[in-house]
Short mmCIF file of C-alpha atoms in Angstrom, two decimals:
data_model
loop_
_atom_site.label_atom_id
_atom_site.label_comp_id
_atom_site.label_asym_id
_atom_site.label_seq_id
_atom_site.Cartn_x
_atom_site.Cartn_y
_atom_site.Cartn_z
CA UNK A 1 -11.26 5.82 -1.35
CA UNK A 2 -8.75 5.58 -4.58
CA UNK A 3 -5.84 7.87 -4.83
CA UNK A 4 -3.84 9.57 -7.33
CA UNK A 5 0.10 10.67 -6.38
CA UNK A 6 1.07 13.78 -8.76
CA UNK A 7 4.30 14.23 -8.86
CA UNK A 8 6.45 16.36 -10.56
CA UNK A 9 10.02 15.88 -10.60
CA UNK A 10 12.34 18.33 -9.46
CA UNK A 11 9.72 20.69 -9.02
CA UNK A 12 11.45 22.44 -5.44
CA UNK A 13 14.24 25.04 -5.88
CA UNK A 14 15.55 28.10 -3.67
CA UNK A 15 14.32 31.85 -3.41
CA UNK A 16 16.57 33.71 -5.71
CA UNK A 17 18.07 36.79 -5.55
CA UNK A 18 18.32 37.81 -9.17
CA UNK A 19 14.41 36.62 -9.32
CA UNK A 20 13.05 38.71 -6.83
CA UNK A 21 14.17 35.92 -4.28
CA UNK A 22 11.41 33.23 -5.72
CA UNK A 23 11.55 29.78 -6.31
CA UNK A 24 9.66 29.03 -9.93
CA UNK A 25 7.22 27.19 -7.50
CA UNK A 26 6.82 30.94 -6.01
CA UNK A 27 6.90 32.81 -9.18
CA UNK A 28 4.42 30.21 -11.49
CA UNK A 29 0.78 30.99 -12.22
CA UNK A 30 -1.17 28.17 -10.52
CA UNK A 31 -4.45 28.10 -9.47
CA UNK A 32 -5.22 24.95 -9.42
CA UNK A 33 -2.45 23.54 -7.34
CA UNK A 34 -3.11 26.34 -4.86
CA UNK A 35 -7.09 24.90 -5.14
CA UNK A 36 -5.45 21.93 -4.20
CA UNK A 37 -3.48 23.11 -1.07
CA UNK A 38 -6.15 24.95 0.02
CA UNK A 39 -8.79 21.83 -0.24
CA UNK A 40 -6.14 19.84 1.90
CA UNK A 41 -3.04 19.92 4.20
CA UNK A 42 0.30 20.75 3.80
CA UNK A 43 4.17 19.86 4.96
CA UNK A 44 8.12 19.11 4.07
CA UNK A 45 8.93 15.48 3.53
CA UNK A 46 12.96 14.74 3.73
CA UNK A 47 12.86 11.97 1.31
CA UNK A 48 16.49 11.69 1.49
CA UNK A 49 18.91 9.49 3.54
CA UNK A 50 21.87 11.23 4.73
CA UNK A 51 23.32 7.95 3.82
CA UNK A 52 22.68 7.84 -0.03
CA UNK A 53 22.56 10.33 -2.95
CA UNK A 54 19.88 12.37 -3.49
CA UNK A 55 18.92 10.86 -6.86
CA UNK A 56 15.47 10.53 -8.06
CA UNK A 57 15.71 6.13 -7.78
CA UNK A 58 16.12 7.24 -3.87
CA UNK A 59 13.32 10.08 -3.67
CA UNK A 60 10.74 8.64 -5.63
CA UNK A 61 10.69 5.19 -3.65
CA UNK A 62 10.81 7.37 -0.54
CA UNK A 63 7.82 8.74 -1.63
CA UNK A 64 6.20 5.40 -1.72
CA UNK A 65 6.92 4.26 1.74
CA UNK A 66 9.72 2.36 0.91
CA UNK A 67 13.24 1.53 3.06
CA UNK A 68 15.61 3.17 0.88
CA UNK A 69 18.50 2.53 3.04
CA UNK A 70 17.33 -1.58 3.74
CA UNK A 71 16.05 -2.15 0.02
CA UNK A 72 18.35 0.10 -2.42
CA UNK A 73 19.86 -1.14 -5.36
CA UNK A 74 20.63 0.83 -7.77
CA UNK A 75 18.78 2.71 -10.57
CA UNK A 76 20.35 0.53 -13.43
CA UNK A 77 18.11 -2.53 -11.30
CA UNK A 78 14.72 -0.55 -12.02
CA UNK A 79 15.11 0.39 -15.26
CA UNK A 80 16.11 -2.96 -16.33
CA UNK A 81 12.63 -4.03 -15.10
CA UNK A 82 11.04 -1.32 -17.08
CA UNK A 83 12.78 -3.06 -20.14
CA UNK A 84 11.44 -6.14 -19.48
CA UNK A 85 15.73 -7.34 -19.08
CA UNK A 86 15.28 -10.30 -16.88
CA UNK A 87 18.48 -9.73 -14.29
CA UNK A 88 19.98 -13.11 -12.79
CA UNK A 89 21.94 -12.84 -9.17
CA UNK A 90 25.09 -12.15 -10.09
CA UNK A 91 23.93 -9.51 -12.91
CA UNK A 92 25.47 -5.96 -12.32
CA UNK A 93 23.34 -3.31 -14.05
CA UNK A 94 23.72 0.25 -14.18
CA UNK A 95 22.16 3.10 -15.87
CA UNK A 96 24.04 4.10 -19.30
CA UNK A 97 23.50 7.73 -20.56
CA UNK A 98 24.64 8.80 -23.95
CA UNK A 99 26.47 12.37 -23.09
CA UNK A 100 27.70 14.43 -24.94
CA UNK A 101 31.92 15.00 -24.51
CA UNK A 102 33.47 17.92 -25.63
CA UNK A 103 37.39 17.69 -25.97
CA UNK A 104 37.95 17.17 -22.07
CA UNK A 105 34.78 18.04 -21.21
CA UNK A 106 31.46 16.57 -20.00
CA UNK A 107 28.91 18.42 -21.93
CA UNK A 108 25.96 17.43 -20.57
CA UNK A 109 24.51 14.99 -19.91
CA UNK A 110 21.40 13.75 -21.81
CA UNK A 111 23.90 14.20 -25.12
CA UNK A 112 21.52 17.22 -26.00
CA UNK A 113 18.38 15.01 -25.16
CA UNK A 114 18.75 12.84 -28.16
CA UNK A 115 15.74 11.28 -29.76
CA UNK A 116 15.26 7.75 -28.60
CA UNK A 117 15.36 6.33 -32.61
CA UNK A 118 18.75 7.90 -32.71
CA UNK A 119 20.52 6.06 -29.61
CA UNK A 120 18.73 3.09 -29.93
CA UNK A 121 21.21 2.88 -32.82
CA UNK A 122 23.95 3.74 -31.24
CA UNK A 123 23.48 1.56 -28.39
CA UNK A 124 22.67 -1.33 -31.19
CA UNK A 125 26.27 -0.19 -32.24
CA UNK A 126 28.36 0.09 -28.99
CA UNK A 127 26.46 -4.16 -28.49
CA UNK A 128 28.21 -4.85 -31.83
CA UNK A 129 31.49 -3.42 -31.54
CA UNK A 130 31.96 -3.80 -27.56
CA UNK A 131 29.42 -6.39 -26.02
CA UNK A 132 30.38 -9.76 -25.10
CA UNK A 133 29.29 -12.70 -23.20
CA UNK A 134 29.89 -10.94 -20.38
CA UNK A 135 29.25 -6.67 -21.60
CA UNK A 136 25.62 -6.36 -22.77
CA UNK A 137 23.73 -2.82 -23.70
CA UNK A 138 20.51 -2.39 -23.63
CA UNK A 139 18.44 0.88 -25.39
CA UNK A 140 16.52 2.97 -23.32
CA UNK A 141 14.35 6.11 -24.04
CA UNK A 142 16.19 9.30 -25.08
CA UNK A 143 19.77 9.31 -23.78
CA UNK A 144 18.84 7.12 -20.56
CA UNK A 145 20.15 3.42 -21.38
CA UNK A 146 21.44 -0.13 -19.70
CA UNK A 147 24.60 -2.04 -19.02
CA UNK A 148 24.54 -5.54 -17.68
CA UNK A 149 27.77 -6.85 -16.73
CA UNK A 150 27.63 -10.69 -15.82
CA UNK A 151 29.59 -11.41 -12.70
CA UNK A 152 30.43 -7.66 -11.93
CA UNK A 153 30.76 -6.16 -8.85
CA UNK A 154 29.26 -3.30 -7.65
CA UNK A 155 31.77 -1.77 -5.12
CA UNK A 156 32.54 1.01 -7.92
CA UNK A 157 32.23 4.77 -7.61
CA UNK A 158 30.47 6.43 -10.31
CA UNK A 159 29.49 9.65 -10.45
CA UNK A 160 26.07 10.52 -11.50
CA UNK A 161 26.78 12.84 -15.25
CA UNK A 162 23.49 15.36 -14.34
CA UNK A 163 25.98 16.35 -11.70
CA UNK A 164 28.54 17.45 -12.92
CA UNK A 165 28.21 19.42 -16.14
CA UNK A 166 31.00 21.19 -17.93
CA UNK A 167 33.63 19.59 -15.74
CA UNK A 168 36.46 17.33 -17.06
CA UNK A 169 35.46 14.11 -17.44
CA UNK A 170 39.04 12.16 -16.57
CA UNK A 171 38.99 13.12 -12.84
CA UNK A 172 35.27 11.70 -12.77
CA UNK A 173 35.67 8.22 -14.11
CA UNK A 174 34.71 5.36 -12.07
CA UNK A 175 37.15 3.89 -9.32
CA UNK A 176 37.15 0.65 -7.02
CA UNK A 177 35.42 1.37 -3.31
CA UNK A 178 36.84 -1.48 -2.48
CA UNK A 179 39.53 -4.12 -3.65
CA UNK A 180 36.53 -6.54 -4.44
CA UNK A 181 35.59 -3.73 -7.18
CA UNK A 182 38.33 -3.16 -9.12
CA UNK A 183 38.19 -5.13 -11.78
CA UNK A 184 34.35 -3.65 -12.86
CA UNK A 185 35.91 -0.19 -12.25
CA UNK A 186 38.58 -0.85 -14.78
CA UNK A 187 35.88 -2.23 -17.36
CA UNK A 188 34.06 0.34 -17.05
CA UNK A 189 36.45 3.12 -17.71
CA UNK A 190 37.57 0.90 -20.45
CA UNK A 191 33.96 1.14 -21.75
CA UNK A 192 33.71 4.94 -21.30
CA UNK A 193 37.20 5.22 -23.36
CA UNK A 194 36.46 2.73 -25.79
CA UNK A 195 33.17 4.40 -26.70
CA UNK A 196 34.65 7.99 -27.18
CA UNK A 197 36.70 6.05 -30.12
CA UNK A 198 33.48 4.23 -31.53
CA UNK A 199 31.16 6.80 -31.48
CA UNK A 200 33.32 10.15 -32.51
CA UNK A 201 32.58 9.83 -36.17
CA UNK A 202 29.27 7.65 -36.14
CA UNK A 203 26.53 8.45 -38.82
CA UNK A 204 23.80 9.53 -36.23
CA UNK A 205 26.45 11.81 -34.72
CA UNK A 206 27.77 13.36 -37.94
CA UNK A 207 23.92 13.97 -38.59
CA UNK A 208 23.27 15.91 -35.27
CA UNK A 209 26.57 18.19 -35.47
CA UNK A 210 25.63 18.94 -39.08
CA UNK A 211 21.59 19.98 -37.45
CA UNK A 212 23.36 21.93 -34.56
CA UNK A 213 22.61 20.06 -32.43
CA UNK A 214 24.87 18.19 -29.51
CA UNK A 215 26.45 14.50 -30.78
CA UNK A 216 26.34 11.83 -28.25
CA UNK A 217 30.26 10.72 -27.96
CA UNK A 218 30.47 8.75 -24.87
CA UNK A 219 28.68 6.49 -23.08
CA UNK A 220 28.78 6.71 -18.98
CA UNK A 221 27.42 3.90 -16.82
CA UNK A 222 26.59 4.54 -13.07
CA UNK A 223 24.48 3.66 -10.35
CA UNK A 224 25.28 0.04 -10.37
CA UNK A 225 23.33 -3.05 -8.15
CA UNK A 226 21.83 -6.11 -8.09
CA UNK A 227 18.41 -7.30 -8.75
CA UNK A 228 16.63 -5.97 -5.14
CA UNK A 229 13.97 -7.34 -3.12
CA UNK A 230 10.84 -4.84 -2.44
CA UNK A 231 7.91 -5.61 -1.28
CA UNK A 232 4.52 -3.93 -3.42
CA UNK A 233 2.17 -1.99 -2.28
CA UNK A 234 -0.13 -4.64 -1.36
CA UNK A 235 2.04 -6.20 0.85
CA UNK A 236 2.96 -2.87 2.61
CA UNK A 237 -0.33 -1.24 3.03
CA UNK A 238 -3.10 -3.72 1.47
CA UNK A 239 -4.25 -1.80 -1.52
CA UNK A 240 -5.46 -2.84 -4.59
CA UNK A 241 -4.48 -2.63 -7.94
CA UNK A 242 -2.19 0.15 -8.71
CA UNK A 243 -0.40 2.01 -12.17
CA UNK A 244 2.23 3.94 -12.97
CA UNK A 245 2.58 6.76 -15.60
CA UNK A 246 6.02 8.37 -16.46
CA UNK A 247 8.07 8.42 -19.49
CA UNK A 248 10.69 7.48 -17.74
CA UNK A 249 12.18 3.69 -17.45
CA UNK A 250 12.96 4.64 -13.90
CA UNK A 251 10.04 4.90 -12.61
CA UNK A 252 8.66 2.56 -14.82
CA UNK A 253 10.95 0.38 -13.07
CA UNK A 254 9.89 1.21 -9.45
CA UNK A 255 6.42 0.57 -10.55
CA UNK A 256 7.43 -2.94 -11.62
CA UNK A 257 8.93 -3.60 -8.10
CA UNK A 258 5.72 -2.25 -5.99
CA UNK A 259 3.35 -4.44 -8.36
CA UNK A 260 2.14 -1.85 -10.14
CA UNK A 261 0.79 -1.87 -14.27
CA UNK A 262 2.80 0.20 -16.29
CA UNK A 263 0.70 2.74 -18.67
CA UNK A 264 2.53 4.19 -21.24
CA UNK A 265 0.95 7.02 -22.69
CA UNK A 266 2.13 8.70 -26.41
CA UNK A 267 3.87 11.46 -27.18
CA UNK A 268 5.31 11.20 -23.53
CA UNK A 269 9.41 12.36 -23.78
CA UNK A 270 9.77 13.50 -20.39
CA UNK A 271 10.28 16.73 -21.33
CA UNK A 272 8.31 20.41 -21.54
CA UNK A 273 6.80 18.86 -24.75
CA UNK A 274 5.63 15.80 -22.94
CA UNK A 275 1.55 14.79 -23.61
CA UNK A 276 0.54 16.37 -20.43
CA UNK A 277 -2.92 16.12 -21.58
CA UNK A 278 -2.57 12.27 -21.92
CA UNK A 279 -1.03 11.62 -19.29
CA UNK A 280 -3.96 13.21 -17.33
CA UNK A 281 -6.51 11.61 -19.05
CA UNK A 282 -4.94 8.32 -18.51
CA UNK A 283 -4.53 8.83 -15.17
CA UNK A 284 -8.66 9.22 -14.88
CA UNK A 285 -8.60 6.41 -17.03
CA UNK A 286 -6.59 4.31 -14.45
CA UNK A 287 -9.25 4.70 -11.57
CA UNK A 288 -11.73 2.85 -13.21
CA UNK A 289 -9.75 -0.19 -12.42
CA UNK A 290 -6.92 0.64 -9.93
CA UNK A 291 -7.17 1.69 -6.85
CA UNK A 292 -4.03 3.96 -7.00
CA UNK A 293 -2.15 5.82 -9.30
CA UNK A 294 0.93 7.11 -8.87
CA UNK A 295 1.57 10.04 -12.17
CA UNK A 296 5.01 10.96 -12.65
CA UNK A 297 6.19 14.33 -14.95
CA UNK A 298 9.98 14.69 -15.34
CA UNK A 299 10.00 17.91 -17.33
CA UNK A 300 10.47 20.43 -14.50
CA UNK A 301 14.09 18.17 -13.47
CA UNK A 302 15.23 17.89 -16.65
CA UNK A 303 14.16 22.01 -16.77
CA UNK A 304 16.21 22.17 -13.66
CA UNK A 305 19.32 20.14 -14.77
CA UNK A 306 19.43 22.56 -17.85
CA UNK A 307 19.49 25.58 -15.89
CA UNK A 308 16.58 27.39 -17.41
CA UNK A 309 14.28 28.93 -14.97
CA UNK A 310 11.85 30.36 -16.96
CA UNK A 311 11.51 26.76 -18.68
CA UNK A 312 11.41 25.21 -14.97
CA UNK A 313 8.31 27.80 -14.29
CA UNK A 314 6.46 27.21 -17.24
CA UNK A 315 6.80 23.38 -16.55
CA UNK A 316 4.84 23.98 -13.48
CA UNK A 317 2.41 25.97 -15.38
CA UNK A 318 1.52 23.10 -16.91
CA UNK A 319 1.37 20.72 -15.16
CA UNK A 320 -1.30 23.05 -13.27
CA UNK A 321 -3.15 24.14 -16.18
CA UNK A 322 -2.80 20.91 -18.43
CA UNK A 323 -2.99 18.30 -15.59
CA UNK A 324 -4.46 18.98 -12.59
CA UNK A 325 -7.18 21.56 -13.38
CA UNK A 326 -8.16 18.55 -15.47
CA UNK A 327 -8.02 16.03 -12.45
CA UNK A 328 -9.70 17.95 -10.12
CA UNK A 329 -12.63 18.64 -12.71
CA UNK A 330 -12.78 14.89 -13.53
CA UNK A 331 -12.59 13.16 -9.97
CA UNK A 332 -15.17 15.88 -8.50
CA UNK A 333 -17.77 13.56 -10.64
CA UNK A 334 -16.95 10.26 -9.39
CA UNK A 335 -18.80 8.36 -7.43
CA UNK A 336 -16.33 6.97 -5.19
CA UNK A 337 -13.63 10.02 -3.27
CA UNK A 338 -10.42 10.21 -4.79
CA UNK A 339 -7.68 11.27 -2.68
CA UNK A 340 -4.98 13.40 -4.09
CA UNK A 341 -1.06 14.40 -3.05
CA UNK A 342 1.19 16.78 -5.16
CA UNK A 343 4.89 16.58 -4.52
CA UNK A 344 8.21 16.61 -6.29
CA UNK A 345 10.44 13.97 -5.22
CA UNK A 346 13.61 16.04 -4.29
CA UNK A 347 14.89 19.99 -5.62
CA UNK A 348 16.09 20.55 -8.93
CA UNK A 349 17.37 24.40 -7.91
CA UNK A 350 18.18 25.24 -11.72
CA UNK A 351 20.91 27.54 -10.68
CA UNK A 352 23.35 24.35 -9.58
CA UNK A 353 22.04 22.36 -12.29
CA UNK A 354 21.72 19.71 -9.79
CA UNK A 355 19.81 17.37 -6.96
CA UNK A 356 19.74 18.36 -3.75
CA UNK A 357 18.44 16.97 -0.58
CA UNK A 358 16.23 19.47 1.15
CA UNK A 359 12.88 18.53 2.24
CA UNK A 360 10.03 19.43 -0.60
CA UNK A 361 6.79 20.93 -0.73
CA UNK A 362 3.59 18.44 -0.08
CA UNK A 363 -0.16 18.75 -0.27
CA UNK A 364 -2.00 15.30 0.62
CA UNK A 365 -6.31 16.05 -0.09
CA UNK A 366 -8.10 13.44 1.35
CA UNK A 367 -12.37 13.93 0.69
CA UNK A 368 -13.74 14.55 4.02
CA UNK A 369 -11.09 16.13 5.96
CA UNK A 370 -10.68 19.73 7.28
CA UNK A 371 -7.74 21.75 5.32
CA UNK A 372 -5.05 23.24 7.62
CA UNK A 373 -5.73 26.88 6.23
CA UNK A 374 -2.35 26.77 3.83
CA UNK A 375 -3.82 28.52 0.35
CA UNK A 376 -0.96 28.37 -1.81
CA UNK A 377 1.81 25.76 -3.27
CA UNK A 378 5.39 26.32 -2.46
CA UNK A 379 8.06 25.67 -0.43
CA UNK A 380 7.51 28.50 2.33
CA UNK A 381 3.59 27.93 2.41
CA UNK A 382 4.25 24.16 2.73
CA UNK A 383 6.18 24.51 5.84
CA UNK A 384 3.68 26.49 7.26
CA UNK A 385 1.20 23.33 6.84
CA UNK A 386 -0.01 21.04 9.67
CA UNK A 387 1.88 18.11 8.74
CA UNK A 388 5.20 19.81 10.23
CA UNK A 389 7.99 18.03 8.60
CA UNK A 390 7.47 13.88 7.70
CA UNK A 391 10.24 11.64 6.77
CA UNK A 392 10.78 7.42 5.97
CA UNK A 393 6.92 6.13 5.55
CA UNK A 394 5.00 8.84 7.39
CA UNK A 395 4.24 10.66 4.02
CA UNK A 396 2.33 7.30 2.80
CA UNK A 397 0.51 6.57 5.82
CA UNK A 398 -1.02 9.99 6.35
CA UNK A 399 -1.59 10.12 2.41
CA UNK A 400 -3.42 6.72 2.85
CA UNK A 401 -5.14 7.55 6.01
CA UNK A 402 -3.37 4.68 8.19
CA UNK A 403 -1.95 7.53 10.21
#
């Protein structure tokens, strides 16, 4: 048996009332993810700790079995590995978005998705006018970037920017959990500050206000930790080679961690306009020589953090009509059964604009096995599924068979 994960971020919402009380899940055209529920099983997975934030670093190595709570780290840790930045022990790293800062105000913030030639500048920038032996930057795809501070501590409280747009930003800044962290905290609101200075009147800004189009005047670190230890998927479950495709570092990162190859596919942004048709045709590609692949799409999140539902449903759309009618066509002619879940990884509900930590929609199809009479994909047919609701590693094991 090989398997293929399909998940698509931030796909779960609520039943609303000015949409005829449906979730986009509810309200999308799709067939083929319906073919899909009906060919297998169905359930709610809490992928969620009460203990930790619902972010998608948490949800998506929930999804693969993982310990959050015994092996968390941070989110700045797994993108760093996606980079290829080699962190030593006493390396704090923490995601860095560009965002976009409006007088008081936190924008947004993806700093109005900014292309990923444009920050890599600015990032190359913030290196040359604030890194030091001890401050480093890294660039990232997009707006989604990398601080390394050497020696910091991560007992700081940052706030995550995707939640909290068009709020102040000076009652959000990061602050000491502890005494041990208040030194980092006060870098790193130094940082933010400093930045707002640097960056105001910056070529690649001036360029994007001229366009329309949102500058990126602040940088905002969070999530910070230290270099984690994770077993891979070989070690948890003894399968074989396994890959990774997302666009985004983040997942790229977890990949790393669980010993999978990273395939990067072009023309994927992690956005609406993402190459869903290459990412599908690289997952197919994948099976030849792995034995699972796990396929990550960000665009219905990001859909979801913008507050645009009709973006959020065509999202879906897609990925039903660009990515899994294809998968289902191409792994019905191989040789060797290919099992098949479809998840998101936590809700994106676009009308908060934010994560939250309800349990989400699941469909595992495994070749062979009798379907549980669920004909549809959403969140009320899913909780009418057999599985009942699954939480820590249960969703792995019964996708794997083990259970």
């Amino acid at each position: 048996m090989k398997y293929i994960v399909i998940l698509g971020d931030g796909m779960a919402d609520l039943p609303d009332p000015s949409k005829n009380n449906l979730t986009p899940l509810m309200a999308a055209k799709t067939p083929h993810l319906d073919k899909l529920a009906e060919m297998g099983k169905s359930g709610l997975f809490k992928t969620i700790p009460e203990s930790l934030h619902p972010g998608s670093e948490v949800a998506n190595m929930a999804v693969l079995g993982y310990d959050v709570e015994a092996v968390f780290e941070g989110r700045g840790v797994l993108e760093a590995a996606s980079m290829g930045v080699e962190l030593q022990p006493d390396d704090l790293a923490m995601r860095c978005n560009l965002v976009c800062v409006e007088g008081d105000i936190l924008k947004n913030h993806s700093a109005g998705h900014i292309g990923t030639e444009e920050g890599a500048e600015l990032i190359d920038y913030l290196n040359e006018k604030l890194g030091t032996d001890k401050v480093r930057f890294y660039p990232g795809v997009s707006y989604r970037h990398l601080l390394v501070i050497k020696g910091g501590n991560k007992m700081v409280k940052c706030v995550p920017p995707h939640d909290v747009p068009e709020k102040p930003f000076a009652g959000l800044l990061p602050e000491a959990s502890s005494p041990e962290g208040k030194e980092t905290a006060e870098l790193i609101r130094q940082l933010i500050l400093d930045s707002q200075k640097i960056l105001a009147d910056h070529p690649v800004n001036r360029k994007r206000r001229e366009a329309g189009k949102d500058p990126a005047t602040s940088v905002w670190p969070w999530s910070p930790g230290y270099k984690p230890k994770m077993q891979t998927l070989q070690e948890m479950y003894g399968l074989g080679p396994g890959a990774v495709i997302s666009a985004v570092d983040l997942i790229q990162g977890i990949g790393v961690y669980a010993g999978m190859d990273v395939i990067k596919v072009d023309g994927a942004t992690g956005l609406y306009d993402t190459n869903y048709e290459g990412k599908a045709q690289a997952t197919i590609d994948a099976l030849r020589d792995h034995d699972f692949v796990y396929l990550h799409i960000e665009a219905s999140d990001e859909a979801g953090h913008e507050g645009d539902y009709d973006l959020k449903v065509k999202t879906i759309e897609y990925l039903d009509n660009r990515v899994v009618c294809f998968l289902l066509e191409e792994t019905a002619k191989m040789d060797e059964p290919v099992a098949m879940a479809l998840l998101p990884d936590h809700p994106t509900p676009w009308k908060i604009r934010t994560h939250t930590r309800d349990a989400i929609p699941f469909v595992i199809y495994r070749p062979g096995e009798m379907p549980d009479g669920v004909t549809e994909y959403s969140e009320p047919a899913a909780a009418k599924g057999s599985y009942g609701t699954v939480k820590g590693n249960q969703f792995m094991k019964k996708f794997l068979g083990i259970e």
